[in-house]
Amino acid sequence: MNKSIILALSVCFSACKPTVSDIPQAEIGNGLVSAKLYLPDLKKGYYRGTRFDWAGVIPELKYRGHDYFGQWFPTYDPKLNDAICGPVEEFFEMGYADAPTGGEFLRIGIGGLRKTSEEKHNRFGYYEIVNPGKRSLEKAPDRITFTHQIDDVAGYSYLYDKTVRLVEGKPELVLEHTLKNTGAKTIKTVVYDHNFFTIDRQPTGPDIVIKFPFEIAGNWNKDNTAGVIRGKDITYVRLLNPDESVYMNDLHGFTDSAGDYDFSIENIKTGAGVRITCDRPISRMIFWASPTTSCPEPYIDINIPPGEQFTWNITYEFYVFAVPANPEKK
């Protein structure tokens, strides 16, 4: 491996920790899987950006000697849009276009944000948090439930419960969501899980395979010379270079059945994998990868009239498999 790649990866795969040592955190386990979670906190939280839901940040998860999450990015700052670890979720903004400059708009899982003079919302930027809402959590040995309540941000109100749970007797993690519309406006948005897996801290390259239940189609970014589609799989013909990324903004082939929300990420060098399923159908799929992580990003549509609620559950099944003595390099 090129020495510059090794150096870059050693920086990216350093421990997922800032310089301070008092980040609110907790651990859960079920005898098979153990996980560490960073807890939401307006002043001390690991992640204080305004892109991803603050609940469910997982910097470490271990199963049978394999490690599934960690720092994938080279520079940490709590307010960077993507300085975050784990199976984190992003809800698209609501109310930005209608708000005046200086007014409020909403990002679920974060709170009420102040609109700038920019005409369009920049989902990768940082916005002042003017209404963080009310947060609480309940912890058990094998789970944590995060509750976020928002009352009247740009006319929107909600009660959002997200439980991160390890299944008894199984190597499975479930994200259980309930979003109740307690306001007068319909909540219409989308949510997706970015799935920042860093399986065994191995670099993105031919040893990483992403498997889907359908024949994949889509257009790579024009500069891509590493990622390839092979029927129902995505893999790579070489290691990604430092600062290189590959992506498809229109991965398709799935139907409107929840059965197509079913894909796996495998490291064929270390023999560790994870299967991801959901009880809701995919409305859109993006794929993105950097030198340290490969990320299928399945979207779910949300449309909740006042007084109603919407639920969705995402299941992660961790597994190990025998590694061939001489695995084929495609």
Short mmCIF file of C-alpha atoms in Angstrom, two decimals:
data_model
loop_
_atom_site.label_atom_id
_atom_site.label_comp_id
_atom_site.label_asym_id
_atom_site.label_seq_id
_atom_site.Cartn_x
_atom_site.Cartn_y
_atom_site.Cartn_z
CA MET A 1 0.00 0.00 0.00
CA ASN A 2 1.21 3.51 -0.82
CA LYS A 3 2.78 5.18 2.24
CA SER A 4 0.70 8.35 1.83
CA ILE A 5 -2.47 6.25 1.93
CA ILE A 6 -1.30 4.45 5.08
CA LEU A 7 -0.54 7.78 6.78
CA ALA A 8 -3.90 9.27 5.81
CA LEU A 9 -5.81 6.21 6.99
CA SER A 10 -3.96 6.13 10.30
CA VAL A 11 -5.19 9.67 10.93
CA CYS A 12 -8.77 8.94 9.86
CA PHE A 13 -8.97 5.72 11.87
CA SER A 14 -7.69 7.25 15.08
CA ALA A 15 -9.98 6.97 18.08
CA CYS A 16 -13.30 8.76 17.61
CA LYS A 17 -12.65 11.27 20.38
CA PRO A 18 -12.13 15.02 20.64
CA THR A 19 -9.51 16.50 22.93
CA VAL A 20 -11.90 16.90 25.88
CA SER A 21 -12.64 13.88 28.05
CA ASP A 22 -16.04 14.76 29.52
CA ILE A 23 -18.32 13.97 26.58
CA PRO A 24 -21.65 12.55 27.85
CA GLN A 25 -21.71 8.89 26.88
CA ALA A 26 -23.14 5.50 27.79
CA GLU A 27 -22.60 1.83 26.98
CA ILE A 28 -25.06 -0.94 26.16
CA GLY A 29 -24.63 -4.68 25.62
CA ASN A 30 -26.53 -7.94 25.27
CA GLY A 31 -23.75 -10.49 25.88
CA LEU A 32 -22.98 -10.73 22.17
CA VAL A 33 -22.66 -7.15 20.99
CA SER A 34 -21.35 -4.17 22.94
CA ALA A 35 -21.68 -0.54 21.91
CA LYS A 36 -20.73 2.92 23.10
CA LEU A 37 -23.00 5.88 22.43
CA TYR A 38 -22.35 9.59 22.66
CA LEU A 39 -25.34 11.39 24.20
CA PRO A 40 -26.89 14.65 22.95
CA ASP A 41 -25.77 17.71 24.89
CA LEU A 42 -25.96 21.33 23.80
CA LYS A 43 -22.67 22.29 25.50
CA LYS A 44 -20.60 19.10 25.80
CA GLY A 45 -21.98 16.75 23.15
CA TYR A 46 -19.58 15.11 20.72
CA TYR A 47 -21.76 16.23 17.81
CA ARG A 48 -23.30 19.72 17.83
CA GLY A 49 -23.67 20.24 14.10
CA THR A 50 -26.91 21.11 12.32
CA ARG A 51 -27.14 18.33 9.74
CA PHE A 52 -27.67 14.99 11.50
CA ASP A 53 -30.04 13.90 14.24
CA TRP A 54 -28.11 14.17 17.51
CA ALA A 55 -29.53 10.93 18.94
CA GLY A 56 -27.85 7.58 18.28
CA VAL A 57 -24.21 8.56 17.65
CA ILE A 58 -22.24 5.28 17.95
CA PRO A 59 -18.42 5.65 17.93
CA GLU A 60 -17.83 1.99 18.81
CA LEU A 61 -19.62 -1.32 18.31
CA LYS A 62 -17.97 -4.72 18.70
CA TYR A 63 -19.03 -8.25 17.82
CA ARG A 64 -16.84 -11.36 18.01
CA GLY A 65 -13.62 -9.38 17.94
CA HIS A 66 -14.68 -7.18 15.03
CA ASP A 67 -15.18 -3.41 15.20
CA TYR A 68 -17.88 -1.78 13.08
CA PHE A 69 -17.86 1.98 13.77
CA GLY A 70 -15.26 4.66 14.36
CA GLN A 71 -13.89 7.95 13.13
CA TRP A 72 -13.86 8.01 9.34
CA PHE A 73 -13.01 11.71 8.84
CA PRO A 74 -9.58 13.39 9.26
CA THR A 75 -10.57 16.54 11.18
CA TYR A 76 -12.83 16.78 14.20
CA ASP A 77 -14.91 19.77 15.22
CA PRO A 78 -18.23 19.35 17.08
CA LYS A 79 -19.97 21.72 14.68
CA LEU A 80 -18.74 20.20 11.41
CA ASN A 81 -21.70 18.86 9.45
CA ASP A 82 -20.34 15.31 9.16
CA ALA A 83 -18.01 14.97 12.16
CA ILE A 84 -20.13 12.10 13.43
CA CYS A 85 -19.95 8.31 13.80
CA GLY A 86 -22.36 5.41 13.43
CA PRO A 87 -25.69 4.76 11.68
CA VAL A 88 -26.71 8.42 11.87
CA GLU A 89 -29.79 9.92 10.27
CA GLU A 90 -30.58 13.19 8.53
CA PHE A 91 -34.03 14.74 8.15
CA PHE A 92 -34.39 17.37 5.46
CA GLU A 93 -35.24 20.87 6.64
CA MET A 94 -38.75 22.28 6.90
CA GLY A 95 -39.80 25.92 6.73
CA TYR A 96 -36.61 27.49 5.38
CA ALA A 97 -38.13 28.89 2.19
CA ASP A 98 -41.01 30.54 4.05
CA ALA A 99 -38.95 32.00 6.90
CA PRO A 100 -37.66 35.58 6.73
CA THR A 101 -33.96 36.24 7.18
CA GLY A 102 -33.32 35.78 10.90
CA GLY A 103 -36.46 33.68 11.29
CA GLU A 104 -36.67 30.03 12.38
CA PHE A 105 -36.78 26.83 10.40
CA LEU A 106 -36.78 23.22 11.58
CA ARG A 107 -34.49 20.21 11.38
CA ILE A 108 -35.91 17.19 13.18
CA GLY A 109 -33.54 15.77 15.77
CA ILE A 110 -31.74 19.10 16.10
CA GLY A 111 -34.29 21.88 16.68
CA GLY A 112 -35.15 25.37 15.51
CA LEU A 113 -32.39 27.07 13.50
CA ARG A 114 -31.93 30.68 12.44
CA LYS A 115 -32.23 31.37 8.72
CA THR A 116 -29.40 33.30 7.09
CA SER A 117 -29.61 35.64 4.12
CA GLU A 118 -28.88 32.74 1.74
CA GLU A 119 -31.81 32.03 -0.56
CA LYS A 120 -31.40 28.25 -0.38
CA HIS A 121 -30.76 26.10 2.65
CA ASN A 122 -27.23 24.65 2.82
CA ARG A 123 -27.59 21.25 4.46
CA PHE A 124 -23.80 21.03 4.85
CA GLY A 125 -23.50 24.38 6.61
CA TYR A 126 -23.87 25.38 10.25
CA TYR A 127 -26.81 27.42 11.55
CA GLU A 128 -27.38 29.01 14.92
CA ILE A 129 -29.59 26.85 17.13
CA VAL A 130 -32.24 29.15 18.60
CA ASN A 131 -34.68 26.53 19.90
CA PRO A 132 -33.04 23.23 20.93
CA GLY A 133 -36.32 21.85 22.27
CA LYS A 134 -36.51 19.51 25.25
CA ARG A 135 -34.47 16.31 25.49
CA SER A 136 -34.62 13.34 27.81
CA LEU A 137 -33.45 9.73 27.75
CA GLU A 138 -34.11 6.40 29.40
CA LYS A 139 -31.36 3.79 29.69
CA ALA A 140 -31.46 0.05 30.25
CA PRO A 141 -28.52 -2.38 29.99
CA ASP A 142 -29.33 -3.22 26.37
CA ARG A 143 -30.96 -0.01 25.09
CA ILE A 144 -31.30 3.74 25.25
CA THR A 145 -34.42 5.70 24.30
CA PHE A 146 -33.88 9.31 23.25
CA THR A 147 -36.84 11.71 23.35
CA HIS A 148 -36.87 15.08 21.62
CA GLN A 149 -39.80 17.49 21.93
CA ILE A 150 -40.28 20.59 19.80
CA ASP A 151 -43.08 23.09 20.43
CA ASP A 152 -43.79 25.54 17.63
CA VAL A 153 -40.77 26.03 15.41
CA ALA A 154 -42.06 27.77 12.28
CA GLY A 155 -45.48 26.32 13.14
CA TYR A 156 -44.18 22.75 13.51
CA SER A 157 -44.32 20.70 16.71
CA TYR A 158 -43.43 17.08 17.35
CA LEU A 159 -42.57 14.38 19.86
CA TYR A 160 -39.80 12.12 18.60
CA ASP A 161 -38.68 8.89 20.29
CA LYS A 162 -35.66 6.98 19.00
CA THR A 163 -34.59 3.76 20.71
CA VAL A 164 -31.20 2.18 20.06
CA ARG A 165 -31.69 -1.44 21.16
CA LEU A 166 -29.60 -4.61 21.11
CA VAL A 167 -31.82 -7.65 20.55
CA GLU A 168 -31.77 -10.27 23.30
CA GLY A 169 -29.83 -13.38 22.27
CA LYS A 170 -29.00 -12.10 18.79
CA PRO A 171 -26.15 -10.10 17.23
CA GLU A 172 -28.60 -7.41 16.17
CA LEU A 173 -29.04 -3.68 16.70
CA VAL A 174 -32.43 -2.08 16.05
CA LEU A 175 -33.20 1.62 15.61
CA GLU A 176 -36.86 2.08 16.57
CA HIS A 177 -38.45 5.43 15.67
CA THR A 178 -41.78 7.07 16.51
CA LEU A 179 -42.40 10.60 15.24
CA LYS A 180 -45.70 12.16 16.39
CA ASN A 181 -46.98 15.38 14.88
CA THR A 182 -48.24 17.49 17.81
CA GLY A 183 -48.57 20.72 15.82
CA ALA A 184 -50.96 22.33 13.35
CA LYS A 185 -48.84 21.86 10.21
CA THR A 186 -48.33 18.61 8.32
CA ILE A 187 -44.80 17.24 8.73
CA LYS A 188 -43.60 16.40 5.24
CA THR A 189 -39.93 15.53 4.83
CA VAL A 190 -37.54 12.68 4.10
CA VAL A 191 -35.07 10.86 6.33
CA TYR A 192 -32.12 8.67 5.43
CA ASP A 193 -29.45 6.75 7.29
CA HIS A 194 -25.90 7.55 6.23
CA ASN A 195 -24.44 4.27 7.59
CA PHE A 196 -20.87 5.31 8.33
CA PHE A 197 -19.46 1.79 8.71
CA THR A 198 -15.69 1.43 9.19
CA ILE A 199 -15.49 -2.36 9.48
CA ASP A 200 -12.25 -3.36 11.23
CA ARG A 201 -10.69 -0.04 10.19
CA GLN A 202 -9.90 -1.43 6.74
CA PRO A 203 -9.50 0.98 3.80
CA THR A 204 -12.06 1.29 1.03
CA GLY A 205 -10.95 -0.94 -1.80
CA PRO A 206 -11.37 -4.41 -3.35
CA ASP A 207 -11.84 -6.06 0.08
CA ILE A 208 -15.10 -4.16 0.63
CA VAL A 209 -18.30 -5.46 -1.03
CA ILE A 210 -21.80 -3.99 -0.77
CA LYS A 211 -24.58 -6.41 -1.70
CA PHE A 212 -28.16 -5.56 -2.74
CA PRO A 213 -31.18 -7.83 -3.43
CA PHE A 214 -31.76 -6.23 -6.85
CA GLU A 215 -29.76 -5.52 -10.00
CA ILE A 216 -28.11 -2.14 -9.50
CA ALA A 217 -28.15 0.73 -11.97
CA GLY A 218 -26.92 4.29 -11.57
CA ASN A 219 -24.45 6.90 -12.72
CA TRP A 220 -21.10 7.33 -10.97
CA ASN A 221 -19.54 10.75 -10.56
CA LYS A 222 -17.58 11.61 -13.71
CA ASP A 223 -14.19 11.31 -11.98
CA ASN A 224 -14.79 7.81 -10.63
CA THR A 225 -12.17 5.23 -11.60
CA ALA A 226 -12.43 3.02 -8.50
CA GLY A 227 -16.04 1.99 -7.84
CA VAL A 228 -17.74 -0.62 -10.00
CA ILE A 229 -21.17 -2.23 -10.23
CA ARG A 230 -21.18 -6.01 -10.65
CA GLY A 231 -24.80 -7.11 -11.00
CA LYS A 232 -26.22 -6.82 -7.48
CA ASP A 233 -22.92 -5.77 -5.88
CA ILE A 234 -20.77 -2.69 -5.57
CA THR A 235 -17.03 -3.10 -5.09
CA TYR A 236 -13.77 -1.41 -6.07
CA VAL A 237 -10.94 -2.11 -8.48
CA ARG A 238 -8.38 -0.34 -6.28
CA LEU A 239 -7.95 1.50 -3.00
CA LEU A 240 -9.36 5.01 -2.90
CA ASN A 241 -6.72 7.72 -2.70
CA PRO A 242 -6.57 10.23 0.17
CA ASP A 243 -9.25 12.93 -0.30
CA GLU A 244 -10.92 10.88 -3.06
CA SER A 245 -14.62 10.03 -2.97
CA VAL A 246 -16.97 8.17 -5.29
CA TYR A 247 -20.73 8.41 -5.39
CA MET A 248 -23.99 7.76 -7.21
CA ASN A 249 -26.85 10.20 -6.64
CA ASP A 250 -29.37 7.99 -8.41
CA LEU A 251 -28.75 4.37 -7.46
CA HIS A 252 -31.85 2.51 -8.59
CA GLY A 253 -33.25 -0.93 -9.34
CA PHE A 254 -35.32 -1.16 -6.14
CA THR A 255 -39.13 -1.38 -6.10
CA ASP A 256 -41.68 0.15 -3.72
CA SER A 257 -41.52 -2.97 -1.52
CA ALA A 258 -39.88 -2.76 1.90
CA GLY A 259 -38.22 -6.06 0.98
CA ASP A 260 -35.75 -4.14 -1.20
CA TYR A 261 -34.50 -2.23 1.85
CA ASP A 262 -32.09 -5.10 2.46
CA PHE A 263 -28.38 -4.80 1.82
CA SER A 264 -25.08 -5.97 3.29
CA ILE A 265 -21.62 -4.52 3.71
CA GLU A 266 -18.80 -7.06 3.95
CA ASN A 267 -15.07 -6.93 4.57
CA ILE A 268 -13.82 -10.03 2.80
CA LYS A 269 -10.32 -9.58 4.24
CA THR A 270 -11.37 -9.80 7.90
CA GLY A 271 -14.57 -11.82 7.47
CA ALA A 272 -16.98 -9.35 9.09
CA GLY A 273 -20.28 -8.15 7.69
CA VAL A 274 -23.53 -6.42 8.51
CA ARG A 275 -26.98 -6.80 6.96
CA ILE A 276 -29.32 -3.80 7.07
CA THR A 277 -33.12 -4.11 6.71
CA CYS A 278 -36.10 -1.85 7.35
CA ASP A 279 -39.89 -2.12 7.57
CA ARG A 280 -40.40 0.84 5.20
CA PRO A 281 -39.73 1.05 1.45
CA ILE A 282 -36.92 3.04 -0.12
CA SER A 283 -37.99 6.25 -1.88
CA ARG A 284 -34.50 7.16 -3.10
CA MET A 285 -31.01 5.69 -2.83
CA ILE A 286 -27.62 7.36 -2.88
CA PHE A 287 -24.25 5.66 -2.57
CA TRP A 288 -21.13 7.45 -1.34
CA ALA A 289 -17.68 6.27 -0.28
CA SER A 290 -14.46 7.81 0.98
CA PRO A 291 -11.09 6.11 1.67
CA THR A 292 -12.40 4.96 5.07
CA THR A 293 -16.13 4.22 4.70
CA SER A 294 -18.69 2.92 2.19
CA CYS A 295 -22.19 4.29 2.68
CA PRO A 296 -25.45 3.15 1.12
CA GLU A 297 -27.93 5.93 1.91
CA PRO A 298 -31.56 4.74 1.68
CA TYR A 299 -34.25 7.44 1.93
CA ILE A 300 -37.72 7.12 3.47
CA ASP A 301 -40.59 9.52 2.76
CA ILE A 302 -42.41 11.01 5.76
CA ASN A 303 -45.86 12.65 5.59
CA ILE A 304 -47.60 13.06 8.97
CA PRO A 305 -50.87 15.02 9.32
CA PRO A 306 -51.51 16.84 12.62
CA GLY A 307 -52.27 14.48 15.49
CA GLU A 308 -50.89 11.40 13.73
CA GLN A 309 -47.58 9.54 14.01
CA PHE A 310 -45.16 7.64 11.81
CA THR A 311 -42.95 4.70 12.82
CA TRP A 312 -40.02 2.95 11.18
CA ASN A 313 -37.51 0.36 12.37
CA ILE A 314 -34.05 -0.32 10.94
CA THR A 315 -32.32 -3.59 11.89
CA TYR A 316 -28.57 -4.26 11.73
CA GLU A 317 -27.58 -7.93 11.80
CA PHE A 318 -23.85 -8.45 12.45
CA TYR A 319 -22.14 -11.62 11.28
CA VAL A 320 -18.77 -13.21 10.59
CA PHE A 321 -17.80 -15.60 7.83
CA ALA A 322 -14.86 -17.71 6.77
CA VAL A 323 -12.27 -15.85 4.70
CA PRO A 324 -10.96 -17.80 1.68
CA ALA A 325 -7.24 -18.55 1.74
CA ASN A 326 -6.89 -16.68 -1.55
CA PRO A 327 -9.97 -14.51 -2.02
CA GLU A 328 -10.59 -13.51 -5.59
CA LYS A 329 -9.84 -9.88 -6.33
CA LYS A 330 -12.37 -8.61 -8.82
#
